Coordinates of C-alpha atoms in Angstrom, one line a residue:
X1 CA -43.4 -39.5 41.0
X2 CA -39.6 -39.1 40.6
X3 CA -39.8 -38.0 36.9
X4 CA -42.4 -35.3 37.4
X5 CA -40.5 -33.9 40.4
X6 CA -37.3 -33.7 38.3
X7 CA -39.1 -31.9 35.6
X8 CA -40.6 -29.4 38.0
X9 CA -37.1 -28.8 39.5
X10 CA -35.6 -28.2 36.1
X11 CA -38.4 -25.9 35.1
X12 CA -37.9 -23.8 38.2
X13 CA -34.2 -23.6 37.5
X14 CA -34.8 -22.7 33.8
X15 CA -37.0 -19.8 34.8
X16 CA -34.4 -18.5 37.2
X17 CA -31.8 -17.8 34.5
X18 CA -33.6 -14.7 33.1
X19 CA -32.9 -14.1 29.4
X20 CA -29.9 -16.4 29.0
X21 CA -30.5 -19.1 26.4
X22 CA -31.5 -22.6 27.8
X23 CA -30.9 -25.7 25.6
X24 CA -33.4 -28.4 25.2
X25 CA -33.1 -31.1 28.0
X26 CA -33.7 -34.8 27.6
X27 CA -37.4 -35.6 28.1
X28 CA -38.3 -31.9 28.4
X29 CA -39.6 -29.4 25.9
X30 CA -37.5 -26.2 25.7
X31 CA -39.2 -23.4 27.7
X32 CA -39.7 -19.8 26.5
X33 CA -37.2 -17.3 27.7
X34 CA -38.2 -15.9 31.1
X35 CA -40.2 -12.7 30.7
X36 CA -39.8 -12.6 27.0
X37 CA -42.9 -12.1 24.8
X38 CA -41.8 -14.7 22.1
X39 CA -40.5 -18.3 22.3
X40 CA -37.3 -20.0 23.3
X41 CA -33.9 -19.5 21.8
X42 CA -32.0 -22.0 19.6
X43 CA -28.3 -21.6 19.3
X44 CA -26.8 -22.6 15.9
X45 CA -30.1 -24.0 14.6
X46 CA -28.7 -25.9 11.6
X47 CA -25.3 -26.9 13.2
X48 CA -23.4 -25.2 10.4
X49 CA -23.1 -21.6 11.6
X50 CA -22.1 -21.4 15.3
X51 CA -22.5 -17.6 15.6
X52 CA -26.2 -17.6 14.7
X53 CA -29.4 -18.2 16.7
X54 CA -33.1 -18.4 16.3
X55 CA -35.8 -16.8 18.4
X56 CA -38.9 -19.1 18.0
X57 CA -42.4 -17.7 17.9
X58 CA -44.4 -19.7 20.4
X59 CA -47.5 -19.2 18.3
X60 CA -47.1 -15.4 17.9
X61 CA -47.9 -13.8 14.5
X62 CA -45.4 -11.0 14.0
X63 CA -44.3 -8.7 11.1
X64 CA -41.8 -5.9 10.3
X65 CA -39.0 -7.6 12.2
X66 CA -35.7 -5.9 12.9
X67 CA -32.7 -7.3 14.7
X68 CA -29.7 -5.4 16.2
X69 CA -26.7 -7.3 17.6
X70 CA -25.2 -4.8 19.9
X71 CA -21.5 -3.9 19.7
X72 CA -19.0 -5.4 22.1
X73 CA -17.2 -2.5 23.9
X74 CA -16.7 1.0 22.7
X75 CA -14.9 0.2 19.4
X76 CA -17.2 -2.7 18.4
X77 CA -19.6 -2.5 15.4
X78 CA -23.3 -3.2 15.9
X79 CA -25.1 -5.2 13.2
X80 CA -28.6 -4.1 12.3
X81 CA -30.9 -5.7 9.7
X82 CA -34.5 -6.2 8.7
X83 CA -36.1 -9.6 8.2
X84 CA -39.0 -10.1 5.8
X85 CA -42.2 -11.6 7.1
X86 CA -42.0 -14.6 4.8
X87 CA -38.4 -15.3 6.0
X88 CA -39.7 -15.4 9.6
X89 CA -42.2 -18.0 8.6
X90 CA -39.6 -19.9 6.6
X91 CA -37.2 -20.0 9.5
X92 CA -39.9 -20.7 12.1
X93 CA -38.7 -17.7 14.1
X94 CA -36.4 -14.6 14.0
X95 CA -33.0 -15.4 12.5
X96 CA -30.1 -13.8 14.5
X97 CA -26.8 -13.3 12.6
X98 CA -23.6 -11.7 13.7
X99 CA -23.0 -12.8 17.3
X100 CA -19.5 -12.4 18.8
X101 CA -17.6 -15.6 19.5
X102 CA -16.9 -16.6 23.1
X103 CA -19.0 -13.8 24.5
X104 CA -22.3 -13.1 26.3
X105 CA -24.0 -11.3 23.4
X106 CA -26.9 -8.8 23.7
X107 CA -29.3 -8.5 20.8
X108 CA -32.6 -6.7 20.4
X109 CA -35.5 -8.0 18.4
X110 CA -38.3 -5.5 17.3
X111 CA -41.5 -6.4 15.7
X112 CA -45.2 -5.5 15.1
X113 CA -47.9 -7.6 16.6
X114 CA -51.7 -6.8 16.4
X115 CA -50.8 -3.2 15.4
X116 CA -48.5 -2.7 18.4
X117 CA -44.7 -2.2 18.1
X118 CA -42.8 -4.4 20.5
X119 CA -39.1 -5.2 21.3
X120 CA -37.1 -7.3 23.6
X121 CA -33.5 -7.6 24.6
X122 CA -32.0 -11.1 24.6
X123 CA -28.7 -12.5 25.8
X124 CA -26.8 -15.5 24.5
X125 CA -23.4 -17.0 25.2
X126 CA -21.6 -18.4 22.2
X127 CA -18.6 -20.7 21.7
X128 CA -15.2 -19.6 20.5
X129 CA -14.1 -19.8 16.9
X130 CA -12.8 -23.1 15.6
X131 CA -12.1 -23.3 11.9
X132 CA -10.7 -26.8 12.3
X133 CA -7.1 -25.8 11.3
X134 CA -5.5 -27.6 14.1
X135 CA -3.5 -29.8 11.8
X136 CA -1.1 -26.8 11.7
X137 CA -1.8 -26.1 15.4
X138 CA -3.9 -23.1 14.2
X139 CA -7.1 -23.9 15.9
X140 CA -8.8 -20.6 15.8
X141 CA -8.5 -18.0 13.0
X142 CA -6.3 -15.5 11.3
X143 CA -5.3 -12.3 13.1
X144 CA -7.3 -9.4 11.8
X145 CA -5.8 -5.9 12.1
X146 CA -7.8 -2.9 11.0
X147 CA -5.6 -0.1 9.7
X148 CA -8.2 2.4 8.4
X149 CA -11.9 2.7 7.8
X150 CA -13.7 5.8 6.5
X151 CA -16.9 6.5 8.5
X152 CA -19.3 5.7 5.6
X153 CA -17.8 2.2 5.4
X154 CA -18.0 1.4 9.1
X155 CA -21.0 -0.9 8.5
X156 CA -19.2 -3.1 6.1
X157 CA -19.0 -6.9 6.7
X158 CA -16.5 -8.9 4.7
X159 CA -16.6 -12.6 4.0
X160 CA -13.2 -14.3 3.8
X161 CA -12.3 -17.7 2.3
X162 CA -9.1 -19.1 3.7
X163 CA -7.6 -22.6 3.2
X164 CA -5.4 -24.8 5.2
X165 CA -4.1 -28.3 4.4
X166 CA -5.7 -31.1 6.3
X167 CA -3.8 -34.2 7.4
X168 CA -7.0 -36.2 6.9
X169 CA -7.5 -35.0 3.4
X170 CA -7.8 -37.0 0.3
X171 CA -8.0 -40.7 1.3
X172 CA -10.1 -41.2 -1.9
X173 CA -8.7 -41.1 -5.5
X174 CA -10.2 -41.4 -9.0
X175 CA -9.7 -44.8 -10.6
X176 CA -7.1 -43.6 -13.0
X177 CA -3.6 -43.9 -11.4
X178 CA -1.8 -42.6 -14.6
X179 CA -3.8 -39.4 -14.8
X180 CA -5.6 -38.8 -11.6
X181 CA -6.9 -35.2 -12.2
X182 CA -7.1 -33.0 -9.1
X183 CA -9.1 -35.1 -6.7
X184 CA -6.4 -35.1 -4.0
X185 CA -6.7 -31.3 -3.8
X186 CA -8.4 -31.0 -0.4
X187 CA -8.4 -29.1 2.8
X188 CA -10.5 -27.8 5.6
X189 CA -13.0 -25.0 4.6
X190 CA -12.2 -21.6 6.2
X191 CA -15.3 -19.5 5.7
X192 CA -15.7 -16.6 8.1
X193 CA -17.1 -13.0 8.2
X194 CA -15.4 -10.0 9.8
X195 CA -16.6 -6.5 10.7
X196 CA -14.6 -3.3 10.4
X197 CA -13.5 -3.5 14.0
X198 CA -11.7 -6.7 13.1
X199 CA -14.0 -9.1 15.0
X200 CA -15.2 -12.4 13.6
X201 CA -19.1 -12.3 13.4
X202 CA -19.8 -15.6 11.6
X203 CA -18.0 -18.7 10.6
X204 CA -18.9 -22.0 9.0
X205 CA -18.5 -25.2 11.0
X206 CA -15.9 -27.2 9.1
X207 CA -16.8 -30.4 10.8
X208 CA -20.3 -30.5 9.5
X209 CA -19.7 -29.2 6.0
X210 CA -16.5 -31.1 5.0
X211 CA -15.5 -34.8 5.3
X212 CA -12.3 -35.9 3.6
X213 CA -13.5 -39.6 3.6
X214 CA -16.8 -38.8 1.8
X215 CA -16.7 -38.5 -2.0
X216 CA -19.2 -35.6 -2.2
X217 CA -18.1 -33.8 0.9
X218 CA -14.3 -33.7 0.4
X219 CA -12.4 -31.0 -1.5
X220 CA -11.6 -27.3 -0.9
X221 CA -14.7 -25.1 -0.4
X222 CA -14.1 -22.3 -2.8
X223 CA -15.6 -19.6 -5.0
X224 CA -18.4 -18.6 -2.7
X225 CA -20.9 -16.2 -4.4
X226 CA -24.3 -14.8 -3.4
X227 CA -27.3 -15.9 -5.3
X228 CA -30.2 -13.7 -6.3
X229 CA -32.1 -15.2 -3.4
X230 CA -29.4 -14.1 -1.0
X231 CA -27.9 -17.5 -0.3
X232 CA -24.3 -18.8 -0.5
X233 CA -23.3 -21.0 -3.4
X234 CA -19.8 -22.6 -3.7
X235 CA -18.0 -25.5 -5.3
X236 CA -16.3 -28.3 -3.2
X237 CA -14.5 -31.1 -5.0
X238 CA -17.2 -33.4 -6.4
X239 CA -20.2 -31.3 -5.5
X240 CA -21.6 -27.8 -5.4
X241 CA -23.6 -26.5 -2.4
X242 CA -26.1 -23.8 -1.4
X243 CA -26.5 -22.7 2.2
X244 CA -28.3 -19.8 3.9
X245 CA -26.5 -17.2 6.0
X246 CA -28.1 -19.0 9.0
X247 CA -26.4 -22.2 8.0
X248 CA -29.3 -24.2 6.5
X249 CA -27.9 -26.4 3.8
X250 CA -30.4 -25.9 1.0
X251 CA -28.8 -28.3 -1.5
X252 CA -25.7 -30.3 -2.1
X253 CA -25.5 -31.4 -5.7
X254 CA -23.2 -34.0 -7.1
X255 CA -21.5 -32.9 -10.4
X256 CA -23.1 -34.2 -13.6
X257 CA -21.8 -37.7 -14.4
X258 CA -19.0 -36.9 -16.8
X259 CA -17.4 -34.2 -14.7
X260 CA -15.1 -34.1 -11.7
X261 CA -13.0 -31.8 -9.5
X262 CA -15.0 -28.6 -9.1
X263 CA -12.9 -25.7 -7.6
X264 CA -12.4 -21.9 -7.7
X265 CA -15.8 -20.7 -9.0
X266 CA -19.5 -21.4 -8.6
X267 CA -21.7 -18.5 -9.6
X268 CA -25.3 -17.9 -10.4
X269 CA -25.8 -15.9 -13.6
X270 CA -28.5 -13.7 -15.0
X271 CA -30.5 -16.5 -16.6
X272 CA -30.8 -18.2 -13.2
X273 CA -28.5 -21.1 -14.0
X274 CA -25.1 -21.8 -12.4
X275 CA -21.6 -21.8 -13.9
X276 CA -19.1 -24.1 -12.3
X277 CA -15.4 -24.6 -13.1
X278 CA -14.8 -28.4 -13.3
X279 CA -12.8 -31.0 -15.2
X280 CA -13.7 -34.0 -17.3
X281 CA -13.1 -37.7 -16.4
X282 CA -12.1 -40.4 -18.7
X283 CA -11.3 -38.0 -21.5
X284 CA -9.9 -39.6 -24.6
X285 CA -7.4 -37.5 -26.4
X286 CA -6.7 -37.5 -30.2
X287 CA -3.7 -39.8 -29.6
X288 CA -6.0 -42.3 -27.8
X289 CA -4.7 -41.7 -24.3
X290 CA -7.3 -41.7 -21.6
X291 CA -6.9 -39.0 -19.0
X292 CA -8.8 -37.0 -16.4
X293 CA -8.4 -33.3 -17.3
X294 CA -7.5 -30.5 -14.9
X295 CA -9.3 -27.2 -14.4
X296 CA -10.2 -26.8 -18.1
X297 CA -14.0 -27.3 -18.4
X298 CA -16.9 -24.9 -17.5
X299 CA -20.4 -26.4 -17.1
X300 CA -23.8 -24.7 -16.9
X301 CA -26.3 -26.4 -14.6
X302 CA -29.9 -25.5 -13.6
X303 CA -31.1 -25.3 -10.0
X304 CA -31.6 -29.0 -9.8
X305 CA -28.1 -29.8 -10.8
X306 CA -29.0 -30.9 -14.3
X307 CA -26.4 -30.2 -17.0
X308 CA -27.5 -27.5 -19.5
X309 CA -24.3 -26.9 -21.4
X310 CA -20.5 -27.2 -21.2
X311 CA -17.4 -25.6 -22.6
X312 CA -14.4 -27.9 -23.3
X313 CA -11.4 -25.5 -23.4
X314 CA -9.2 -28.3 -24.9
X315 CA -11.2 -27.9 -28.1
X316 CA -11.7 -24.1 -27.9
X317 CA -8.2 -23.0 -26.9
X318 CA -4.7 -24.4 -27.4
X319 CA -3.5 -26.8 -24.7
X320 CA 0.0 -26.7 -26.2
X321 CA 0.6 -22.9 -25.7
X322 CA 3.4 -22.6 -23.2
X323 CA 4.3 -18.9 -23.3
X324 CA 3.0 -18.3 -19.8
X325 CA 3.8 -21.7 -18.4
X326 CA 7.5 -21.3 -19.1
X327 CA 7.6 -18.2 -16.9
X328 CA 5.7 -19.5 -13.9
X329 CA 7.3 -19.6 -10.4
X330 CA 7.0 -23.3 -9.4
X331 CA 6.8 -22.4 -5.7
X332 CA 3.1 -21.5 -5.9
X333 CA 0.6 -22.9 -8.4
X334 CA -2.6 -21.7 -6.9
X335 CA -3.0 -23.6 -3.6
X336 CA -0.4 -26.2 -4.7
X337 CA 2.4 -24.5 -2.7
X338 CA 5.9 -25.9 -2.4
X339 CA 8.1 -23.1 -1.1
X340 CA 11.2 -25.3 -1.8
X341 CA 10.5 -24.8 -5.5
X342 CA 10.3 -21.0 -5.2
X343 CA 12.0 -19.2 -8.0
X344 CA 12.3 -22.3 -10.2
X345 CA 10.8 -22.3 -13.7
X346 CA 10.1 -25.2 -16.1
X347 CA 11.8 -25.9 -19.4
X348 CA 9.8 -26.8 -22.5
X349 CA 10.9 -30.4 -22.1
X350 CA 9.7 -30.5 -18.5
X351 CA 6.3 -29.0 -19.5
X352 CA 5.9 -31.7 -22.1
X353 CA 7.0 -34.6 -20.0
X354 CA 5.5 -33.6 -16.6
X355 CA 3.4 -36.3 -14.9
X356 CA -0.3 -36.2 -15.7
X357 CA -2.5 -34.7 -13.0
X358 CA -2.6 -31.4 -11.2
X359 CA 0.8 -30.4 -12.5
X360 CA 1.5 -27.3 -14.6
X361 CA 2.4 -28.5 -18.1
X362 CA 1.1 -28.6 -21.7
X363 CA -1.4 -31.0 -23.2
X364 CA -4.8 -32.3 -22.0
X365 CA -4.4 -34.1 -18.7
X366 CA -2.1 -31.5 -17.1
X367 CA -2.9 -28.1 -15.5
X368 CA -2.4 -26.1 -18.7
X369 CA -5.3 -23.7 -18.4
X370 CA -6.1 -23.3 -14.6
X371 CA -9.3 -21.4 -15.0
X372 CA -10.1 -19.7 -11.7
X373 CA -13.1 -17.4 -12.4
X374 CA -16.1 -17.3 -14.6
X375 CA -18.6 -14.5 -15.5
X376 CA -21.5 -14.3 -17.9
X377 CA -22.5 -11.6 -20.3
X378 CA -26.2 -11.8 -21.2
X379 CA -25.9 -9.2 -24.0
X380 CA -24.3 -11.8 -26.2
X381 CA -24.8 -15.0 -24.2
X382 CA -21.1 -15.5 -23.5
X383 CA -18.9 -16.6 -20.7
X384 CA -15.7 -14.8 -19.5
X385 CA -12.9 -16.8 -18.0
X386 CA -9.7 -15.9 -16.2
X387 CA -6.9 -18.4 -17.1
X388 CA -4.0 -18.3 -14.8
X389 CA -1.7 -20.6 -16.8
X390 CA -2.4 -18.8 -20.1
X391 CA -2.1 -15.3 -18.4
X392 CA -5.3 -14.4 -20.2
X393 CA -8.8 -13.2 -19.8
X394 CA -11.0 -14.7 -22.6
X395 CA -14.6 -14.3 -23.8
X396 CA -16.3 -17.3 -25.4
X397 CA -19.7 -17.5 -26.9
X398 CA -22.5 -20.1 -26.5
X399 CA -21.3 -21.4 -29.9
X400 CA -17.9 -22.2 -28.3
X401 CA -16.1 -19.6 -30.4
X402 CA -13.6 -17.2 -28.9
X403 CA -14.8 -13.5 -29.1
X404 CA -11.7 -11.8 -27.7
X405 CA -8.5 -12.5 -25.7
X406 CA -6.8 -10.1 -23.3
X407 CA -3.2 -11.3 -23.2
X408 CA 0.3 -10.7 -24.6
X409 CA 0.6 -12.0 -28.1
X410 CA 3.4 -14.5 -27.6
X411 CA 2.3 -18.1 -28.4
X412 CA -1.2 -17.4 -29.7
X413 CA -1.5 -18.9 -33.2
X414 CA -4.0 -19.1 -36.1
X415 CA -7.5 -17.9 -35.4
X416 CA -6.8 -17.3 -31.8
X417 CA -4.1 -14.8 -32.6
X418 CA -6.8 -12.8 -34.5
X419 CA -8.8 -12.5 -31.3
X420 CA -6.3 -10.5 -29.3
X421 CA -7.3 -7.1 -28.1
X422 CA -5.2 -4.1 -29.1
X423 CA -4.2 -1.8 -26.2
X424 CA -5.1 1.9 -26.7
X425 CA -4.7 5.1 -24.7
X426 CA -7.4 7.4 -23.4
X427 CA -7.6 9.0 -26.9
X428 CA -8.0 5.7 -28.6
X429 CA -4.5 5.7 -30.0
X430 CA -2.9 2.2 -30.2
X431 CA -0.1 1.4 -27.8
X432 CA 2.8 -0.5 -29.1
X433 CA 3.7 -3.6 -27.0
X434 CA 6.2 -6.4 -27.4
X435 CA 5.1 -10.0 -27.8
X436 CA 5.8 -10.5 -24.1
X437 CA 3.5 -7.6 -23.3
X438 CA 6.0 -4.9 -22.4
X439 CA 4.4 -1.5 -23.4
X440 CA 7.2 1.1 -23.3
X441 CA 6.3 4.6 -22.4
X442 CA 2.8 3.6 -21.2
X443 CA 1.1 2.7 -17.9
X444 CA -0.8 0.0 -19.7
X445 CA 0.0 -3.5 -18.8
X446 CA -1.6 -6.9 -19.5
X447 CA -2.5 -9.3 -16.7
X448 CA -0.3 -12.2 -15.7
X449 CA -1.4 -15.3 -13.9
X450 CA -4.7 -13.5 -13.2
X451 CA -7.5 -14.3 -10.8
X452 CA -11.1 -13.1 -11.2
X453 CA -12.3 -11.2 -14.3
X454 CA -15.7 -9.7 -13.8
X455 CA -17.8 -7.3 -15.8
X456 CA -19.0 -4.1 -14.2
X457 CA -22.4 -3.5 -15.8
X458 CA -22.8 -0.1 -14.1
X459 CA -19.6 1.3 -15.7
X460 CA -19.3 -0.8 -18.9
X461 CA -15.9 -2.0 -17.7
X462 CA -14.1 -5.1 -16.5
X463 CA -12.1 -5.7 -13.3
X464 CA -9.3 -8.2 -13.1
X465 CA -6.9 -9.2 -10.3
X466 CA -3.4 -9.2 -11.9
X467 CA -1.3 -11.5 -9.6
X468 CA 1.8 -10.6 -11.6
X469 CA 3.8 -13.8 -11.5
X470 CA 5.7 -14.2 -14.8
X471 CA 5.1 -10.5 -15.7
X472 CA 6.1 -9.9 -19.3
X473 CA 6.4 -13.7 -19.5
X474 CA 9.6 -13.8 -17.5
X475 CA 10.9 -13.9 -13.9
X476 CA 12.5 -10.7 -12.7
X477 CA 16.2 -10.4 -11.7
X478 CA 15.2 -9.8 -8.1
X479 CA 12.0 -11.5 -6.6
X480 CA 11.2 -8.3 -4.6
X481 CA 10.6 -6.6 -7.9
X482 CA 7.2 -8.4 -8.2
X483 CA 3.9 -6.8 -7.5
X484 CA 0.2 -7.5 -7.9
X485 CA -2.5 -5.1 -9.1
X486 CA -6.3 -4.6 -9.0
X487 CA -6.9 -3.3 -12.5
X488 CA -9.9 -2.0 -14.4
X489 CA -10.2 -2.1 -18.2
X490 CA -12.6 -0.7 -20.8
X491 CA -13.0 -3.0 -23.8
X492 CA -14.5 -1.9 -27.1
X493 CA -15.7 -5.2 -28.6
X494 CA -16.5 -3.7 -32.0
X495 CA -13.0 -2.2 -32.4
X496 CA -11.3 -5.0 -30.5
X497 CA -9.4 -2.6 -28.3
X498 CA -8.7 -2.4 -24.5
X499 CA -8.0 0.7 -22.4
X500 CA -6.6 0.6 -18.9
X501 CA -8.5 3.1 -16.8
X502 CA -7.5 2.4 -13.1
X503 CA -5.0 0.3 -11.2
X504 CA -4.0 -0.1 -7.6
X505 CA -1.1 -2.0 -6.1
X506 CA 1.9 -1.4 -8.4
X507 CA 3.1 1.8 -6.8
X508 CA 1.0 1.8 -3.6
X509 CA 1.9 -1.6 -2.3
X510 CA 4.7 -3.0 -4.4
X511 CA 6.2 -6.2 -3.2
X512 CA 4.3 -5.9 0.1
X513 CA 1.1 -6.7 -1.8
X514 CA 2.5 -9.3 -4.2
X515 CA 0.1 -12.2 -4.1
X516 CA 1.5 -15.0 -6.2
X517 CA -1.8 -16.9 -6.1
X518 CA -5.6 -16.5 -5.3
X519 CA -7.1 -13.0 -4.7
X520 CA -10.1 -10.9 -6.1
X521 CA -11.2 -7.5 -7.3
X522 CA -14.9 -6.7 -7.6
X523 CA -17.1 -3.6 -8.0
X524 CA -19.6 -2.8 -5.3
X525 CA -22.7 -0.9 -6.6
X526 CA -24.2 0.0 -3.2
X527 CA -21.3 2.3 -2.3
X528 CA -19.9 2.9 -5.8
X529 CA -16.7 1.3 -4.7
X530 CA -14.2 -1.4 -5.6
X531 CA -13.2 -4.3 -3.2
X532 CA -9.7 -5.8 -3.7
X533 CA -8.2 -8.6 -1.7
X534 CA -4.5 -9.3 -2.0
X535 CA -5.1 -12.7 -0.5
X536 CA -1.6 -14.4 -0.5
X537 CA 0.6 -11.4 0.1
X538 CA 3.7 -12.3 2.1
X539 CA 3.7 -16.0 1.0
X540 CA 7.3 -15.9 -0.2
X541 CA 8.5 -13.9 2.8
X542 CA 10.3 -10.6 3.0
X543 CA 13.1 -11.7 0.8
X544 CA 11.0 -13.2 -2.0
X545 CA 12.3 -16.8 -1.3
X546 CA 15.0 -17.2 -3.9
X547 CA 18.0 -15.7 -5.7
X548 CA 20.1 -13.6 -3.3
X549 CA 17.2 -13.7 -0.9
X550 CA 16.8 -17.2 0.5
X551 CA 13.9 -18.7 2.4
X552 CA 13.7 -17.3 5.9
X553 CA 11.4 -17.5 8.9
X554 CA 9.0 -15.0 7.3
X555 CA 8.4 -17.4 4.4
X556 CA 4.9 -19.0 4.2
X557 CA 3.4 -16.5 6.7
X558 CA 0.7 -14.7 4.8
X559 CA -0.1 -11.0 5.5
X560 CA -3.1 -10.5 3.2
X561 CA -4.4 -7.1 2.5
X562 CA -8.1 -6.2 2.0
X563 CA -8.8 -2.7 0.6
X564 CA -12.0 -1.0 -0.6
X565 CA -11.8 2.2 -2.7
X566 CA -14.3 4.7 -3.6
X567 CA -14.7 4.4 -7.3
X568 CA -11.8 6.0 -9.2
X569 CA -9.8 7.0 -6.2
X570 CA -6.3 5.8 -5.2
X571 CA -6.5 6.2 -1.4
X572 CA -8.3 3.2 0.2
X573 CA -11.5 4.0 2.2
X574 CA -10.8 0.7 4.0
X575 CA -7.7 -1.2 4.7
X576 CA -7.7 -4.4 6.8
X577 CA -4.7 -6.7 7.2
X578 CA -5.4 -10.4 7.8
X579 CA -2.4 -12.4 9.0
X580 CA -1.9 -16.1 9.2
X581 CA 0.1 -15.9 12.5
X582 CA 3.0 -18.3 12.3
X583 CA 1.1 -21.1 10.5
X584 CA 0.9 -22.2 6.9
X585 CA -2.5 -21.0 5.6
X586 CA -3.5 -18.6 2.9
X587 CA -6.5 -16.5 1.8
X588 CA -8.5 -17.2 -1.3
X589 CA -11.2 -14.6 -1.8
X590 CA -13.3 -11.9 -0.1
X591 CA -16.8 -10.7 -0.6
X592 CA -19.0 -7.9 0.8
X593 CA -21.8 -9.4 2.9
X594 CA -25.2 -7.5 3.2
X595 CA -27.4 -9.3 5.9
X596 CA -30.6 -7.5 4.9
X597 CA -30.3 -8.9 1.4
X598 CA -29.4 -12.3 2.6
X599 CA -32.3 -12.5 5.1
X600 CA -35.0 -11.0 2.8

């Protein structure tokens, strides 16, 4: 008699809490929300996305579903989206995305049932944000400050990828102590989505998606892109993963057997396959030395993870070219950041005798290429890569032959030198540039230590984020003379010419926007706009970190800048600043998120 009485008492209490979510109790089936026409609520149904929920169906057959998560306060931003009928069946209910953290949310679900339009208001309390960055005593999230938003961009949602070192990271290593590759490169994943009021509306649970002690679940989570089915895909150390916006892990694939250390880019391309930036293990060089390579292979895999093709850049390019490597600031080599090395550059001897592994230097087995983005051109079945340590954007065919190189000419030899693009002005007249890339009397400039090179099909152009370290293959006299740019080029592949048609950051932001590592620029077709994220701005502090400006208490405190421009314009339609507070963490990339496309 005791157990039934307890169940009756609990049931009575559950019905008295009105529309607030009630979790499942031991020995008791969850009950439908009081007075609601559908089923019960499930908070964070897949454990990976704490600001999501599911309204179960309780046997109802519904269609034409719409969801509105209502704004918090007068300045908040509501999120409204449609959910396809098949997605409702796939989820087993209505997916709810975009809840506020640490808040009693109100959201409305509308649907059609037996020809009648119905709706209901629900309430749900959510937990606070925790990105797992407590190793630096930063347990919540970056500080988001909205500076400006044009009215037509108010509905924007931005995905941000931040990274923070993890004290538990990297207990595992590859079995090659002399040339370990980049396995030790690890940290907590910082995936989150903000609205244009500066509120976090989604984040990924770092404790369920990352495990530094597990081979396939260690590694930085990086290079998130959206698939044609509206899911997230990214690379993470020894695996690549796919997850829905609701947090359901669709797949976690180990890398094909001969490859290791995936980072920076995982992207689905037009043929339906996936391109991943990886490295090769147990790679035997011409001199017989066995090494693990570093960030210098691209693989193509199908949806099951099976290897389709690969590009070995050690055979395609020149691992001994040191023109860009000689000009790198050693304080920041992507997310390998050592502020004590700020302003230092390596000599030829140091590049040739550097330890093997994730160290910038020449020769296979060192970080000579540092490829950080990949794109695909179906017109000629080619890939396009951004190589930070060659200060180059390069197009390579399926036949593994280089088609063109966007880079200053210094250090390129033989057939590769013949693939260099010639800069031209708006009239097609060649622009004279030095071997280091200085083009006197012209606004044209090459890209230096770039991140992200993507084609813009709608415009017939290419966007590149020009980080600007080692500009003109040298360090400036004063560090505060550095700047980064979002830049757009038009490339004539028949004439082998390149024209610069737009840039932002050089004059508008200057040193304030200088991002020595990471960052992205990407065209957005839905609003005919360009998203740019200066992800590591402020890393070297107000003084630049060296020379006459020594490290100070502003060093290492990132003040990243997200802007979105109407196409061709110089004044941003959106500017949002994302600061790291007082802790050591930095941004990697940003993306525009469209819930209706991801919940179709």
